[in-house]
Short mmCIF file of C-alpha atoms in Angstrom, two decimals:
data_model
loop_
_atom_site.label_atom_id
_atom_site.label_comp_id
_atom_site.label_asym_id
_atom_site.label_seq_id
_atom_site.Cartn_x
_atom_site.Cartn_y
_atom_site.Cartn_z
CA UNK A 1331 12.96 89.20 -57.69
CA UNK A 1332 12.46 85.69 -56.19
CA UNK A 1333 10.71 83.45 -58.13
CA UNK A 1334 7.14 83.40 -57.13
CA UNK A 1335 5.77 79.56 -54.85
CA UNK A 1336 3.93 77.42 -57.71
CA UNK A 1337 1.00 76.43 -55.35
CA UNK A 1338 -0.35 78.31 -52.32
CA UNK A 1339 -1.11 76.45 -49.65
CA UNK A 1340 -4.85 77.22 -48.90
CA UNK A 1341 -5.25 74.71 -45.51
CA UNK A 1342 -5.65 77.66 -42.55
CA UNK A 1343 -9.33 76.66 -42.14
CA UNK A 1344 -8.48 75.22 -38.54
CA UNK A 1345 -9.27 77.72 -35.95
CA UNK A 1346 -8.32 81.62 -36.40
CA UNK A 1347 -5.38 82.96 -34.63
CA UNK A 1348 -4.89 79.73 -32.26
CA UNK A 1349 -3.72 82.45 -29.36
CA UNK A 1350 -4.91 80.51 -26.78
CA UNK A 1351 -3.54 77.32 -28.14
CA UNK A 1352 -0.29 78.45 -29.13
CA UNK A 1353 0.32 79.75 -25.10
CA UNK A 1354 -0.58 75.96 -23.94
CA UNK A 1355 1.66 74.14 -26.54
CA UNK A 1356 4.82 76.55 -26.59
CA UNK A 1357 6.16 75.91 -22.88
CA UNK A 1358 6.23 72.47 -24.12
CA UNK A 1359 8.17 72.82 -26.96
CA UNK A 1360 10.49 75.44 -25.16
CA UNK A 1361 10.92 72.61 -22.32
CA UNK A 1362 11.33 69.82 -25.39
CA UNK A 1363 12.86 72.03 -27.97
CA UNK A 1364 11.32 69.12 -30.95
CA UNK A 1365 8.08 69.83 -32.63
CA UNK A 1366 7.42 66.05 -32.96
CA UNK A 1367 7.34 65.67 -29.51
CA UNK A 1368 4.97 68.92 -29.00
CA UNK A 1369 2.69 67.52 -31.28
CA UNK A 1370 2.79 64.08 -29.85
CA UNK A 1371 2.26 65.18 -26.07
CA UNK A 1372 -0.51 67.23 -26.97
CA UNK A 1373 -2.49 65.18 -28.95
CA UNK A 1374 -1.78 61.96 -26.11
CA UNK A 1375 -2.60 64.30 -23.25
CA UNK A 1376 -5.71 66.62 -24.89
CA UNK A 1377 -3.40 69.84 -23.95
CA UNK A 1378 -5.57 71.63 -26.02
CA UNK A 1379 -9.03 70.35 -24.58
CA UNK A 1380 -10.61 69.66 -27.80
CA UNK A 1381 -14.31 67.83 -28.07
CA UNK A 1382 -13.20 64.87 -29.53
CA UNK A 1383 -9.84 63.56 -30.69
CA UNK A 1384 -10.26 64.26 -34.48
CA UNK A 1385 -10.67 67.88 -33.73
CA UNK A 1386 -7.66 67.92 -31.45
CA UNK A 1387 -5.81 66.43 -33.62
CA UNK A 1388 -6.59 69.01 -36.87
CA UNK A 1389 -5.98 72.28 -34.10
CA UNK A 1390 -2.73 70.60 -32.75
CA UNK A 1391 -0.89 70.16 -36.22
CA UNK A 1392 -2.41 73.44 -37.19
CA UNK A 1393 -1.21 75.43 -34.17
CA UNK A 1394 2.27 73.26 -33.97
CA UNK A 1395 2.77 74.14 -38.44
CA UNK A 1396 2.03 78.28 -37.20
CA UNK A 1397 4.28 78.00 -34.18
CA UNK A 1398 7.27 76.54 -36.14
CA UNK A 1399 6.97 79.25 -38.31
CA UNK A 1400 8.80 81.61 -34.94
CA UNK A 1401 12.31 81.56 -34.07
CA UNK A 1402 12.81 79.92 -30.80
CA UNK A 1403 13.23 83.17 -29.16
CA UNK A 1404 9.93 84.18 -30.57
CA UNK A 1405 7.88 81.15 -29.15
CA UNK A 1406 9.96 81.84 -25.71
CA UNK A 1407 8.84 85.90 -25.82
CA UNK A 1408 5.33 84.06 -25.98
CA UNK A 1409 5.73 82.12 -22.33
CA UNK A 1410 5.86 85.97 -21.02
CA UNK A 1411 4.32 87.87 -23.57
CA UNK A 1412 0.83 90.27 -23.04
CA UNK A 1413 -2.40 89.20 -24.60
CA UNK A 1414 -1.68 91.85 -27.39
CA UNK A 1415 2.01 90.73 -28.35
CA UNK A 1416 1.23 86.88 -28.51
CA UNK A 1417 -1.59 88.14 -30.94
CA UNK A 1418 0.96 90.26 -32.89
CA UNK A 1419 3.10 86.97 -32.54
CA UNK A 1420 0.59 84.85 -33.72
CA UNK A 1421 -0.46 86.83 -36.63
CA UNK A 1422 3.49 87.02 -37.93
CA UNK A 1423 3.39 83.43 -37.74
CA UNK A 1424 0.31 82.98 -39.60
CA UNK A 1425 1.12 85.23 -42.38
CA UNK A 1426 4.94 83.54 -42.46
CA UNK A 1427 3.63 80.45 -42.65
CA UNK A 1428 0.92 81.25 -45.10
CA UNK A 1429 2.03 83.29 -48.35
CA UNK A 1430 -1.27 84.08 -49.44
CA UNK A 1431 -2.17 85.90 -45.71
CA UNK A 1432 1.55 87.49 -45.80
CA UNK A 1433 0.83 89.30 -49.36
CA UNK A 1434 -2.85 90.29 -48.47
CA UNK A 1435 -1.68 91.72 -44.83
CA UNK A 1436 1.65 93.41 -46.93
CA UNK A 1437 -0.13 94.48 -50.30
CA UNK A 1438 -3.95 95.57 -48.97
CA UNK A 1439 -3.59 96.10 -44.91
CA UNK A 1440 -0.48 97.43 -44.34
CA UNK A 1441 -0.72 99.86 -48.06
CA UNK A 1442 -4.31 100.78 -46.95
CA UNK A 1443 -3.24 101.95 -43.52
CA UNK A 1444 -0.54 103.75 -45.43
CA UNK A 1445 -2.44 105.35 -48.30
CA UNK A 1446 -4.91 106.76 -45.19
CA UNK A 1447 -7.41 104.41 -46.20
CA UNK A 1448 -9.45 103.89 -42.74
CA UNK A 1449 -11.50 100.51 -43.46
CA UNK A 1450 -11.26 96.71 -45.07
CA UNK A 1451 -13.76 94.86 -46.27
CA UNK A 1452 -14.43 91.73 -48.04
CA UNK A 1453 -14.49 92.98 -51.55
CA UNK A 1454 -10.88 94.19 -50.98
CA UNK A 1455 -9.80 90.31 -50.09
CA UNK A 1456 -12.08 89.21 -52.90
CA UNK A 1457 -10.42 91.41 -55.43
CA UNK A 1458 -6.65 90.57 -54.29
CA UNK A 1459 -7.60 86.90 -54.85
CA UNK A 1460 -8.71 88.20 -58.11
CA UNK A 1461 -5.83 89.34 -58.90
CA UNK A 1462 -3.65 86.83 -58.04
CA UNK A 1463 -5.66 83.93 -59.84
CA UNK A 1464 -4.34 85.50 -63.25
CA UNK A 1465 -1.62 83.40 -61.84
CA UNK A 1466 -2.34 81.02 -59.58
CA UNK A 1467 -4.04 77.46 -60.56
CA UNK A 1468 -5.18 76.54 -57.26
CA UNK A 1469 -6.59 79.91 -56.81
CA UNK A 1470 -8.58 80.02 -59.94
CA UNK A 1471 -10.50 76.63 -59.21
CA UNK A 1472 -10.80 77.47 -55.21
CA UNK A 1473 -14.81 77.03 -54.55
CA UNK A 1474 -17.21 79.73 -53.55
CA UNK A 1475 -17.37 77.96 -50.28
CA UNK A 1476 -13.64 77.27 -49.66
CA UNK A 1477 -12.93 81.31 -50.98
CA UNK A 1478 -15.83 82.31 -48.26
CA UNK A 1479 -14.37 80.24 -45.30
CA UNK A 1480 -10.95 81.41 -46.23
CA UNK A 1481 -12.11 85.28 -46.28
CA UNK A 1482 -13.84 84.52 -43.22
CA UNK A 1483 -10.89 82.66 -41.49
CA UNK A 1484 -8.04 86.10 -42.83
CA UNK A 1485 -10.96 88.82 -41.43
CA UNK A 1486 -11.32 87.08 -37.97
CA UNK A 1487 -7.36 86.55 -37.41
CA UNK A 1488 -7.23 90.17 -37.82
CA UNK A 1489 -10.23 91.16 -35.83
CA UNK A 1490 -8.23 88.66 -32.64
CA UNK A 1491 -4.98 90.27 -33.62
CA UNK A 1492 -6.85 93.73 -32.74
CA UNK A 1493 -5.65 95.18 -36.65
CA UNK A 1494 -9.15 95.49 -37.71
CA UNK A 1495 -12.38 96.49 -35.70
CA UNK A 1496 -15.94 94.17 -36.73
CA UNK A 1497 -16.69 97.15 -38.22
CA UNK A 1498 -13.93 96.35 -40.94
CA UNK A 1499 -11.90 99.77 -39.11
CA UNK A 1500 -8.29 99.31 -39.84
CA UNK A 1501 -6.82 99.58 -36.02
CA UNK A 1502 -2.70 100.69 -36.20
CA UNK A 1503 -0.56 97.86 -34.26
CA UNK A 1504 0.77 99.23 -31.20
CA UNK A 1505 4.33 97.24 -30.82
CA UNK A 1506 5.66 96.85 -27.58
CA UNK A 1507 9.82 97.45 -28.31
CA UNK A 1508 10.00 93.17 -27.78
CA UNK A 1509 7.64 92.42 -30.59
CA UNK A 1510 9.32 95.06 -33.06
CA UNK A 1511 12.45 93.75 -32.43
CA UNK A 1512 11.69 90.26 -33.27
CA UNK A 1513 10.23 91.52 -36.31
CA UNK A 1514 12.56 93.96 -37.76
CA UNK A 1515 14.86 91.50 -36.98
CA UNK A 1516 13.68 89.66 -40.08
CA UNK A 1517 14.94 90.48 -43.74
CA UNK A 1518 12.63 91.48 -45.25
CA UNK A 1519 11.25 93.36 -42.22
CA UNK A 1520 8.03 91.31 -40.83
CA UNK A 1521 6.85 94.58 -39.79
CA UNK A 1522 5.35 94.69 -43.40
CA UNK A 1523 2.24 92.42 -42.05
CA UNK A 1524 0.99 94.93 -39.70
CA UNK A 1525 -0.85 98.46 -40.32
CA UNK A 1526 2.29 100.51 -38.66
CA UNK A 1527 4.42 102.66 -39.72
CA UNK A 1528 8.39 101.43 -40.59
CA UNK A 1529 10.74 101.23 -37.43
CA UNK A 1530 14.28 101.98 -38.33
CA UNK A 1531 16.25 99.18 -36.63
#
């Protein structure tokens, strides 16, 4: 067993999946291959037409910390990828990035899809935080607020990423062969994120 992270890192409050973002800033990083630059360019040049520069700023270094999660074949499958696999994309990346979103889509989505369960709902986040504040510091102080915009942030990634419905209906990932590949390419398989069955590689 690997030895668990000491702190989780609770700062995905910026946007949800950053879909749309992530297809403007990864040409430039497959053109510039240095996420420095990526960030630099698109916070000099407003690539990602935010309101005001504080804001572009904040979505930039959030969408440039989820896209560095991906292999650089991974952000390139995203220059030609459908609306549906850059969401899959995104949502690896997110929970890759983010330990606390990897174990909830691994230990609740994926094991409720397999146990039959049909629906996930707020009291099913609520309770894995729970759970994993026994342990966890920073999760045992987090504020009612903070705990309700992180819920929040987790159940509308999903909803973009088409694994739930907004009626909290699990909805099975439909993998185009490209975006399984990627992700069984992975040890452990990434394919534990998503509410599908294993794909033997």
């Amino acid at each position: 067993m690997a030895a668990a992270p000491r702190r989780y890192a609770l700062s995905f409050t910026a946007g949800a999946l950053l879909v749309r973002e992530a297809a403007l800033l990864a040409p430039v990083y497959v053109e510039r291959r240095d996420w420095k630059q990526v960030r630099d360019q698109a916070v000099e040049r407003n690539l990602l037409q935010a309101r005001t520069r504080r804001t572009g700023i904040r979505l930039v270094h959030e969408t440039v910390k989820r896209l560095s999660a991906l292999a650089d074949d991974e952000v390139e499958l995203l220059l030609e990828a459908t609306a549906s696999e850059r969401a899959y994309l995104m949502w690896a990346a997110a929970c890759r990035r983010y330990e606390l979103i990897g174990e909830f889509a691994e230990e609740v989505l994926r094991e409720r899809f397999l146990l039959r369960a049909s629906t996930l709902g707020h009291e099913n986040f609520d309770s894995f935080v729970r759970a994993k504040a026994l342990w966890y510091e920073e999760l045992a102080q987090i504020k009612d607020s903070t705990m309700q915009k992180l819920r929040s942030n987790v159940f509308k990634m999903m909803q973009e990423a088409e694994l739930l419905s907004a009626a909290g209906h699990i909805t099975p990932a439909v993998l185009s062969e490209r975006v399984a590949a990627v992700l069984i390419a992975r040890t452990p398989s990434d394919l534990r994120f998503f509410p599908a069955q294993q794909i033997e590689g």
